[in-house]
């Protein structure tokens, strides 16, 4: 059916309105049907009422009149035949009843113009009966002379004729009325049948029309928009492209739904990435991607992985990842990767070797993490392998270069050491002669000339300093030979103090010595070398201390991590501290921060302590100033001698 | 009233007197009637002669002959016949038949009325009337 015919029903509005209109259409049909059935029923009720109040009473009354009249004439007959006047009187009495019945019939018939012929008939009967009634009593009361009185006989015959006519008329009327009632009832039956048929047809017609209209309306207003949405969904599913639905009434839920869906797809387009997009990303990843199922079989790999290992994607999928790990790293891989992943933790940059189709090994960095479903079940294991062959090569190259460089440096240092030793050695003899000659000049000049005396003194000090420098140089360059002997910290301290007494006095520095060592603790050291190193640290502290400052010296035992008991000796000053930038280079040879320093003092200290199997550190104290600490093992190992 | 009474009394009386005969006017062409025709005429069922003239019934209430005639010919008692005719009168269909008290009256009426018919004792038949045979 062409629904355009029903454009009149086009309504914009909510679904509720549309459904209401459908219902109203159906209700209108129902109303029409009900109205017509009501009309026909009321018509029938009217006719039945007429039947009840006119037809039927008329029939009944006429029947009663006939019966009463029959009764009357029977009584008159008896009176005539037997001469019983009582019968005649009884007959006379019935006349009143008959007249009343006729009167009633007249009244009933007068109610409906349809009965006007009957009414006139009844009137005629009334007048006939009145005539009969006027004649009958006087005749039938005295019939004893009937045989002899021809006049009486004539009257009787006349009455007989009259009553026969009356009876005939009454019977006719009664039959007519009874027939009329029967006819009416039959008419009503026919009417009712016709009505039923008509109403049935009307109902079917109304049903069909209302259904068609409702259907068209619903099609146009509900089904079509819904189909449109369905098409939108299908189009969106197929090619992700749908057009914007037309702007409709804001109460129209279906249109709103379409608009919302369109909005949602627009939003989705911005926020969602397609599977092909993701696949593309995976395909073009530079690293090798491997996705494992929970039982560690490959379920997805990217091109890089396949290319790296020389397999095709089909050949790899479904196989265990361990099949692609080289034998020498498989143990590591199982321990450090699979077990870690099994615990649900991440693996980051584990170095393993992969095996290619050609059985060559490829060093690679393996990273992996577990992807879980929302209910925390393992969905997959995402693994990334990066080929580090090039990096490995570069690293090996760098290491080689570094080794070579270090070797070269050592060689040059050795050469420098040798050179300086020989230079120092060669310079010592001239310097000794200079020193001796200065001393001789000093003694000769005495203290007469103050200026010369001062000059010689300066020269003597400078030459002595030069000698110390040369000795330092010589001793640093020379391998040490430890001459170990048992000694104690107080004894060593005493010797040291005598060495630094002059400087201490010059600077006015106070030494604060805290000896926490037990008296019977003996240290196995080369006394001369140890004092040289220790006094160097103390001197250093005194020299960096401010005038009249304090230098703290603390000795105690401590337990090292590997439970070797060691002696810790700390020298703490309250000077400016060490420049943090230079703290790493403190013990390097030829590094000094002090003017006129050789840069060999601390280097020598470290050399000596290390020869004793200990270590020395220098750092800034939190309270200010520098702290130098000597760690010296008590159970000293056999000293190793290195060239 | 007297006649009625005499009829009632006569009904219980069976006389072995002379038989009855049907008589009509001499001018009447009818010579013969069968018993059914006789019965129809006297019960008012046949009311016209063959020549379309009305039949005038004359009941001879002479006790003996009346009783014999009604009982034999009409299969009724005289009282039943009386009631029969009264009912006809009452219903207005016809008048009561003419009643005469003896054969002479009957003969004289039939002799003077052309369409009359009556019954008399066989013995009293004379030239006034014509006898009709019943066969």
mmCIF file of N, CA and C in Angstrom, chain B residues 22-113:
data_model
loop_
_atom_site.group_PDB
_atom_site.id
_atom_site.type_symbol
_atom_site.label_atom_id
_atom_site.label_comp_id
_atom_site.label_asym_id
_atom_site.label_seq_id
_atom_site.Cartn_x
_atom_site.Cartn_y
_atom_site.Cartn_z
ATOM 1 N N UNK B 22 -94.452 -39.397 2.946
ATOM 2 C CA UNK B 22 -94.091 -38.012 2.643
ATOM 3 C C UNK B 22 -95.074 -37.482 1.629
ATOM 4 N N UNK B 23 -95.542 -36.255 1.836
ATOM 5 C CA UNK B 23 -96.468 -35.645 0.882
ATOM 6 C C UNK B 23 -95.973 -34.288 0.460
ATOM 7 N N UNK B 24 -96.236 -33.975 -0.823
ATOM 8 C CA UNK B 24 -95.897 -32.643 -1.363
ATOM 9 C C UNK B 24 -97.105 -32.102 -2.098
ATOM 10 N N UNK B 25 -97.025 -30.875 -2.543
ATOM 11 C CA UNK B 25 -98.083 -30.244 -3.344
ATOM 12 C C UNK B 25 -98.216 -30.993 -4.652
ATOM 13 N N UNK B 26 -99.425 -31.030 -5.155
ATOM 14 C CA UNK B 26 -99.680 -31.777 -6.389
ATOM 15 C C UNK B 26 -98.885 -31.233 -7.546
ATOM 16 N N UNK B 27 -98.583 -29.978 -7.513
ATOM 17 C CA UNK B 27 -97.842 -29.348 -8.619
ATOM 18 C C UNK B 27 -96.343 -29.636 -8.545
ATOM 19 N N UNK B 28 -95.961 -30.128 -7.397
ATOM 20 C CA UNK B 28 -94.519 -30.429 -7.249
ATOM 21 C C UNK B 28 -94.129 -31.612 -8.136
ATOM 22 N N UNK B 29 -93.137 -31.449 -9.002
ATOM 23 C CA UNK B 29 -92.783 -32.531 -9.943
ATOM 24 C C UNK B 29 -92.104 -33.716 -9.254
ATOM 25 N N UNK B 30 -91.715 -33.572 -8.034
ATOM 26 C CA UNK B 30 -90.954 -34.647 -7.367
ATOM 27 C C UNK B 30 -91.869 -35.800 -7.036
ATOM 28 N N UNK B 31 -91.481 -36.998 -7.431
ATOM 29 C CA UNK B 31 -92.260 -38.188 -7.127
ATOM 30 C C UNK B 31 -91.541 -39.073 -6.129
ATOM 31 N N UNK B 32 -90.262 -38.942 -6.115
ATOM 32 C CA UNK B 32 -89.493 -39.914 -5.351
ATOM 33 C C UNK B 32 -88.272 -39.237 -4.704
ATOM 34 N N UNK B 33 -87.966 -39.604 -3.472
ATOM 35 C CA UNK B 33 -86.783 -39.096 -2.779
ATOM 36 C C UNK B 33 -86.123 -40.268 -2.080
ATOM 37 N N UNK B 34 -84.761 -40.266 -2.050
ATOM 38 C CA UNK B 34 -84.119 -41.354 -1.295
ATOM 39 C C UNK B 34 -84.022 -40.941 0.165
ATOM 40 N N UNK B 35 -83.772 -41.882 1.054
ATOM 41 C CA UNK B 35 -83.806 -41.566 2.496
ATOM 42 C C UNK B 35 -82.836 -40.444 2.886
ATOM 43 N N UNK B 36 -81.678 -40.422 2.204
ATOM 44 C CA UNK B 36 -80.687 -39.368 2.551
ATOM 45 C C UNK B 36 -81.210 -37.983 2.192
ATOM 46 N N UNK B 37 -81.891 -37.935 1.023
ATOM 47 C CA UNK B 37 -82.466 -36.646 0.598
ATOM 48 C C UNK B 37 -83.528 -36.201 1.593
ATOM 49 N N UNK B 38 -84.343 -37.184 2.049
ATOM 50 C CA UNK B 38 -85.387 -36.868 3.015
ATOM 51 C C UNK B 38 -84.769 -36.291 4.281
ATOM 52 N N UNK B 39 -83.704 -36.999 4.709
ATOM 53 C CA UNK B 39 -83.035 -36.575 5.944
ATOM 54 C C UNK B 39 -82.464 -35.165 5.800
ATOM 55 N N UNK B 40 -81.819 -34.913 4.662
ATOM 56 C CA UNK B 40 -81.216 -33.590 4.418
ATOM 57 C C UNK B 40 -82.277 -32.494 4.418
ATOM 58 N N UNK B 41 -83.448 -32.820 3.799
ATOM 59 C CA UNK B 41 -84.488 -31.805 3.726
ATOM 60 C C UNK B 41 -85.021 -31.479 5.106
ATOM 61 N N UNK B 42 -85.272 -32.504 5.919
ATOM 62 C CA UNK B 42 -85.882 -32.242 7.214
ATOM 63 C C UNK B 42 -84.899 -31.768 8.271
ATOM 64 N N UNK B 43 -83.583 -31.893 7.986
ATOM 65 C CA UNK B 43 -82.613 -31.315 8.921
ATOM 66 C C UNK B 43 -82.107 -29.963 8.410
ATOM 67 N N UNK B 44 -82.791 -29.447 7.379
ATOM 68 C CA UNK B 44 -82.465 -28.090 6.910
ATOM 69 C C UNK B 44 -81.195 -28.010 6.103
ATOM 70 N N UNK B 45 -80.685 -29.191 5.658
ATOM 71 C CA UNK B 45 -79.435 -29.155 4.915
ATOM 72 C C UNK B 45 -79.695 -28.971 3.433
ATOM 73 N N UNK B 46 -80.823 -29.501 2.953
ATOM 74 C CA UNK B 46 -81.228 -29.277 1.550
ATOM 75 C C UNK B 46 -82.430 -28.356 1.621
ATOM 76 N N UNK B 47 -82.224 -27.165 1.115
ATOM 77 C CA UNK B 47 -83.307 -26.192 1.311
ATOM 78 C C UNK B 47 -83.993 -25.794 0.014
ATOM 79 N N UNK B 48 -83.590 -26.396 -1.132
ATOM 80 C CA UNK B 48 -84.239 -26.027 -2.418
ATOM 81 C C UNK B 48 -84.574 -27.268 -3.217
ATOM 82 N N UNK B 49 -85.715 -27.139 -3.960
ATOM 83 C CA UNK B 49 -86.101 -28.221 -4.873
ATOM 84 C C UNK B 49 -85.218 -28.197 -6.090
ATOM 85 N N UNK B 50 -85.382 -29.252 -6.919
ATOM 86 C CA UNK B 50 -84.551 -29.323 -8.132
ATOM 87 C C UNK B 50 -84.761 -28.127 -9.057
ATOM 88 N N UNK B 51 -85.943 -27.557 -9.035
ATOM 89 C CA UNK B 51 -86.213 -26.406 -9.907
ATOM 90 C C UNK B 51 -85.910 -25.080 -9.208
ATOM 91 N N UNK B 52 -85.050 -25.188 -8.225
ATOM 92 C CA UNK B 52 -84.497 -24.008 -7.543
ATOM 93 C C UNK B 52 -85.506 -23.249 -6.692
ATOM 94 N N UNK B 53 -86.579 -23.918 -6.372
ATOM 95 C CA UNK B 53 -87.560 -23.239 -5.503
ATOM 96 C C UNK B 53 -87.291 -23.629 -4.062
ATOM 97 N N UNK B 54 -87.501 -22.676 -3.114
ATOM 98 C CA UNK B 54 -87.224 -23.013 -1.711
ATOM 99 C C UNK B 54 -88.180 -24.071 -1.149
ATOM 100 N N UNK B 55 -87.598 -24.888 -0.304
ATOM 101 C CA UNK B 55 -88.409 -25.943 0.312
ATOM 102 C C UNK B 55 -89.048 -25.378 1.569
ATOM 103 N N UNK B 56 -90.340 -25.572 1.725
ATOM 104 C CA UNK B 56 -91.015 -25.158 2.956
ATOM 105 C C UNK B 56 -91.319 -26.411 3.764
ATOM 106 N N UNK B 57 -90.639 -26.498 4.933
ATOM 107 C CA UNK B 57 -90.817 -27.674 5.782
ATOM 108 C C UNK B 57 -92.055 -27.512 6.631
ATOM 109 N N UNK B 58 -92.806 -28.595 6.731
ATOM 110 C CA UNK B 58 -93.986 -28.562 7.620
ATOM 111 C C UNK B 58 -93.866 -29.759 8.548
ATOM 112 N N UNK B 59 -93.614 -29.477 9.878
ATOM 113 C CA UNK B 59 -93.490 -30.534 10.846
ATOM 114 C C UNK B 59 -94.877 -30.913 11.351
ATOM 115 N N UNK B 60 -95.252 -32.168 11.139
ATOM 116 C CA UNK B 60 -96.533 -32.670 11.639
ATOM 117 C C UNK B 60 -96.305 -33.174 13.062
ATOM 118 N N UNK B 61 -96.785 -32.400 14.026
ATOM 119 C CA UNK B 61 -96.469 -32.740 15.408
ATOM 120 C C UNK B 61 -97.464 -33.702 16.032
ATOM 121 N N UNK B 62 -98.264 -34.338 15.116
ATOM 122 C CA UNK B 62 -99.089 -35.442 15.577
ATOM 123 C C UNK B 62 -98.193 -36.452 16.245
ATOM 124 N N UNK B 63 -98.435 -36.659 17.518
ATOM 125 C CA UNK B 63 -97.469 -37.390 18.342
ATOM 126 C C UNK B 63 -96.927 -38.659 17.694
ATOM 127 N N UNK B 64 -97.793 -39.464 17.302
ATOM 128 C CA UNK B 64 -97.397 -40.802 16.838
ATOM 129 C C UNK B 64 -96.541 -40.735 15.583
ATOM 130 N N UNK B 65 -97.093 -40.014 14.619
ATOM 131 C CA UNK B 65 -96.405 -39.959 13.317
ATOM 132 C C UNK B 65 -95.089 -39.172 13.409
ATOM 133 N N UNK B 66 -95.106 -38.128 14.240
ATOM 134 C CA UNK B 66 -93.893 -37.309 14.410
ATOM 135 C C UNK B 66 -92.750 -38.122 14.997
ATOM 136 N N UNK B 67 -93.132 -38.851 16.029
ATOM 137 C CA UNK B 67 -92.112 -39.657 16.700
ATOM 138 C C UNK B 67 -91.505 -40.689 15.753
ATOM 139 N N UNK B 68 -92.404 -41.419 15.017
ATOM 140 C CA UNK B 68 -91.947 -42.451 14.100
ATOM 141 C C UNK B 68 -91.053 -41.856 13.035
ATOM 142 N N UNK B 69 -91.559 -40.717 12.479
ATOM 143 C CA UNK B 69 -90.810 -40.091 11.385
ATOM 144 C C UNK B 69 -89.398 -39.661 11.847
ATOM 145 N N UNK B 70 -89.350 -38.947 13.005
ATOM 146 C CA UNK B 70 -88.031 -38.447 13.436
ATOM 147 C C UNK B 70 -87.093 -39.586 13.800
ATOM 148 N N UNK B 71 -87.582 -40.554 14.496
ATOM 149 C CA UNK B 71 -86.710 -41.638 14.939
ATOM 150 C C UNK B 71 -86.231 -42.491 13.763
ATOM 151 N N UNK B 72 -87.156 -42.817 12.806
ATOM 152 C CA UNK B 72 -86.781 -43.727 11.716
ATOM 153 C C UNK B 72 -86.053 -42.984 10.600
ATOM 154 N N UNK B 73 -86.680 -41.885 10.236
ATOM 155 C CA UNK B 73 -86.160 -41.175 9.068
ATOM 156 C C UNK B 73 -84.928 -40.333 9.435
ATOM 157 N N UNK B 74 -85.037 -39.621 10.561
ATOM 158 C CA UNK B 74 -83.985 -38.660 10.887
ATOM 159 C C UNK B 74 -83.031 -39.190 11.957
ATOM 160 N N UNK B 75 -83.211 -40.374 12.466
ATOM 161 C CA UNK B 75 -82.389 -40.986 13.518
ATOM 162 C C UNK B 75 -82.206 -40.080 14.728
ATOM 163 N N UNK B 76 -83.315 -39.357 15.075
ATOM 164 C CA UNK B 76 -83.274 -38.501 16.250
ATOM 165 C C UNK B 76 -84.545 -38.713 17.039
ATOM 166 N N UNK B 77 -84.426 -38.327 18.361
ATOM 167 C CA UNK B 77 -85.668 -38.284 19.141
ATOM 168 C C UNK B 77 -86.367 -36.972 18.813
ATOM 169 N N UNK B 78 -87.641 -36.841 19.037
ATOM 170 C CA UNK B 78 -88.340 -35.567 18.768
ATOM 171 C C UNK B 78 -87.705 -34.405 19.519
ATOM 172 N N UNK B 79 -87.208 -34.695 20.795
ATOM 173 C CA UNK B 79 -86.587 -33.613 21.582
ATOM 174 C C UNK B 79 -85.278 -33.182 20.926
ATOM 175 N N UNK B 80 -84.538 -34.175 20.496
ATOM 176 C CA UNK B 80 -83.248 -33.866 19.831
ATOM 177 C C UNK B 80 -83.489 -33.037 18.583
ATOM 178 N N UNK B 81 -84.518 -33.387 17.849
ATOM 179 C CA UNK B 81 -84.829 -32.631 16.639
ATOM 180 C C UNK B 81 -85.181 -31.194 16.980
ATOM 181 N N UNK B 82 -85.965 -31.069 18.091
ATOM 182 C CA UNK B 82 -86.359 -29.723 18.518
ATOM 183 C C UNK B 82 -85.136 -28.871 18.843
ATOM 184 N N UNK B 83 -84.198 -29.481 19.649
ATOM 185 C CA UNK B 83 -82.974 -28.744 20.030
ATOM 186 C C UNK B 83 -82.137 -28.441 18.795
ATOM 187 N N UNK B 84 -82.128 -29.433 17.868
ATOM 188 C CA UNK B 84 -81.358 -29.256 16.636
ATOM 189 C C UNK B 84 -81.814 -28.021 15.902
ATOM 190 N N UNK B 85 -83.120 -27.895 15.757
ATOM 191 C CA UNK B 85 -83.651 -26.746 15.028
ATOM 192 C C UNK B 85 -83.485 -25.445 15.774
ATOM 193 N N UNK B 86 -83.502 -25.534 17.170
ATOM 194 C CA UNK B 86 -83.303 -24.318 17.962
ATOM 195 C C UNK B 86 -81.867 -23.820 17.829
ATOM 196 N N UNK B 87 -80.956 -24.781 17.763
ATOM 197 C CA UNK B 87 -79.560 -24.383 17.575
ATOM 198 C C UNK B 87 -79.358 -23.696 16.234
ATOM 199 N N UNK B 88 -80.078 -24.254 15.211
ATOM 200 C CA UNK B 88 -79.981 -23.605 13.897
ATOM 201 C C UNK B 88 -80.510 -22.184 13.979
ATOM 202 N N UNK B 89 -81.661 -22.083 14.690
ATOM 203 C CA UNK B 89 -82.243 -20.753 14.867
ATOM 204 C C UNK B 89 -81.297 -19.852 15.635
ATOM 205 N N UNK B 90 -80.693 -20.376 16.749
ATOM 206 C CA UNK B 90 -79.842 -19.577 17.629
ATOM 207 C C UNK B 90 -78.604 -19.079 16.899
ATOM 208 N N UNK B 91 -78.138 -19.973 16.027
ATOM 209 C CA UNK B 91 -76.947 -19.531 15.306
ATOM 210 C C UNK B 91 -77.290 -18.611 14.145
ATOM 211 N N UNK B 92 -78.609 -18.399 13.918
ATOM 212 C CA UNK B 92 -79.019 -17.426 12.913
ATOM 213 C C UNK B 92 -78.978 -17.964 11.507
ATOM 214 N N UNK B 93 -78.768 -19.330 11.365
ATOM 215 C CA UNK B 93 -78.633 -19.890 10.021
ATOM 216 C C UNK B 93 -80.029 -20.037 9.377
ATOM 217 N N UNK B 94 -80.956 -20.413 10.222
ATOM 218 C CA UNK B 94 -82.300 -20.576 9.649
ATOM 219 C C UNK B 94 -83.393 -20.371 10.681
ATOM 220 N N UNK B 95 -84.634 -20.409 10.155
ATOM 221 C CA UNK B 95 -85.762 -20.247 11.071
ATOM 222 C C UNK B 95 -86.258 -21.635 11.468
ATOM 223 N N UNK B 96 -87.094 -21.675 12.537
ATOM 224 C CA UNK B 96 -87.696 -22.958 12.916
ATOM 225 C C UNK B 96 -88.694 -23.393 11.819
ATOM 226 N N UNK B 97 -88.786 -24.705 11.528
ATOM 227 C CA UNK B 97 -89.789 -25.136 10.529
ATOM 228 C C UNK B 97 -91.225 -24.935 11.052
ATOM 229 N N UNK B 98 -92.150 -24.873 10.096
ATOM 230 C CA UNK B 98 -93.550 -24.657 10.481
ATOM 231 C C UNK B 98 -94.088 -25.923 11.147
ATOM 232 N N UNK B 99 -94.721 -25.736 12.273
ATOM 233 C CA UNK B 99 -95.264 -26.912 12.966
ATOM 234 C C UNK B 99 -96.795 -26.919 12.867
ATOM 235 N N UNK B 100 -97.360 -28.082 12.551
ATOM 236 C CA UNK B 100 -98.843 -28.240 12.523
ATOM 237 C C UNK B 100 -99.187 -29.361 13.466
ATOM 238 N N UNK B 101 -100.458 -29.331 13.953
ATOM 239 C CA UNK B 101 -100.693 -30.268 15.034
ATOM 240 C C UNK B 101 -101.234 -31.634 14.582
ATOM 241 N N UNK B 102 -101.769 -31.729 13.301
ATOM 242 C CA UNK B 102 -102.228 -33.081 12.839
ATOM 243 C C UNK B 102 -102.149 -33.210 11.322
ATOM 244 N N UNK B 103 -102.539 -34.403 10.834
ATOM 245 C CA UNK B 103 -102.412 -34.680 9.399
ATOM 246 C C UNK B 103 -103.251 -33.710 8.565
ATOM 247 N N UNK B 104 -104.380 -33.391 9.070
ATOM 248 C CA UNK B 104 -105.258 -32.523 8.318
ATOM 249 C C UNK B 104 -104.616 -31.171 8.073
ATOM 250 N N UNK B 105 -104.056 -30.637 9.156
ATOM 251 C CA UNK B 105 -103.399 -29.317 9.045
ATOM 252 C C UNK B 105 -102.240 -29.388 8.066
ATOM 253 N N UNK B 106 -101.545 -30.504 8.175
ATOM 254 C CA UNK B 106 -100.399 -30.692 7.277
ATOM 255 C C UNK B 106 -100.843 -30.762 5.817
ATOM 256 N N UNK B 107 -101.895 -31.607 5.575
ATOM 257 C CA UNK B 107 -102.407 -31.775 4.215
ATOM 258 C C UNK B 107 -102.887 -30.446 3.671
ATOM 259 N N UNK B 108 -103.631 -29.729 4.509
ATOM 260 C CA UNK B 108 -104.190 -28.454 4.042
ATOM 261 C C UNK B 108 -103.079 -27.458 3.666
ATOM 262 N N UNK B 109 -101.973 -27.414 4.567
ATOM 263 C CA UNK B 109 -100.881 -26.472 4.266
ATOM 264 C C UNK B 109 -100.127 -26.865 3.013
ATOM 265 N N UNK B 110 -99.874 -28.197 2.903
ATOM 266 C CA UNK B 110 -99.100 -28.654 1.731
ATOM 267 C C UNK B 110 -99.939 -28.477 0.464
ATOM 268 N N UNK B 111 -101.278 -28.766 0.602
ATOM 269 C CA UNK B 111 -102.137 -28.623 -0.567
ATOM 270 C C UNK B 111 -102.205 -27.196 -1.068
ATOM 271 N N UNK B 112 -102.017 -26.250 -0.189
ATOM 272 C CA UNK B 112 -102.109 -24.851 -0.621
ATOM 273 C C UNK B 112 -100.729 -24.215 -0.900
ATOM 274 N N UNK B 113 -99.675 -24.787 -0.392
ATOM 275 C CA UNK B 113 -98.341 -24.210 -0.662
ATOM 276 C C UNK B 113 -97.547 -25.090 -1.595
#
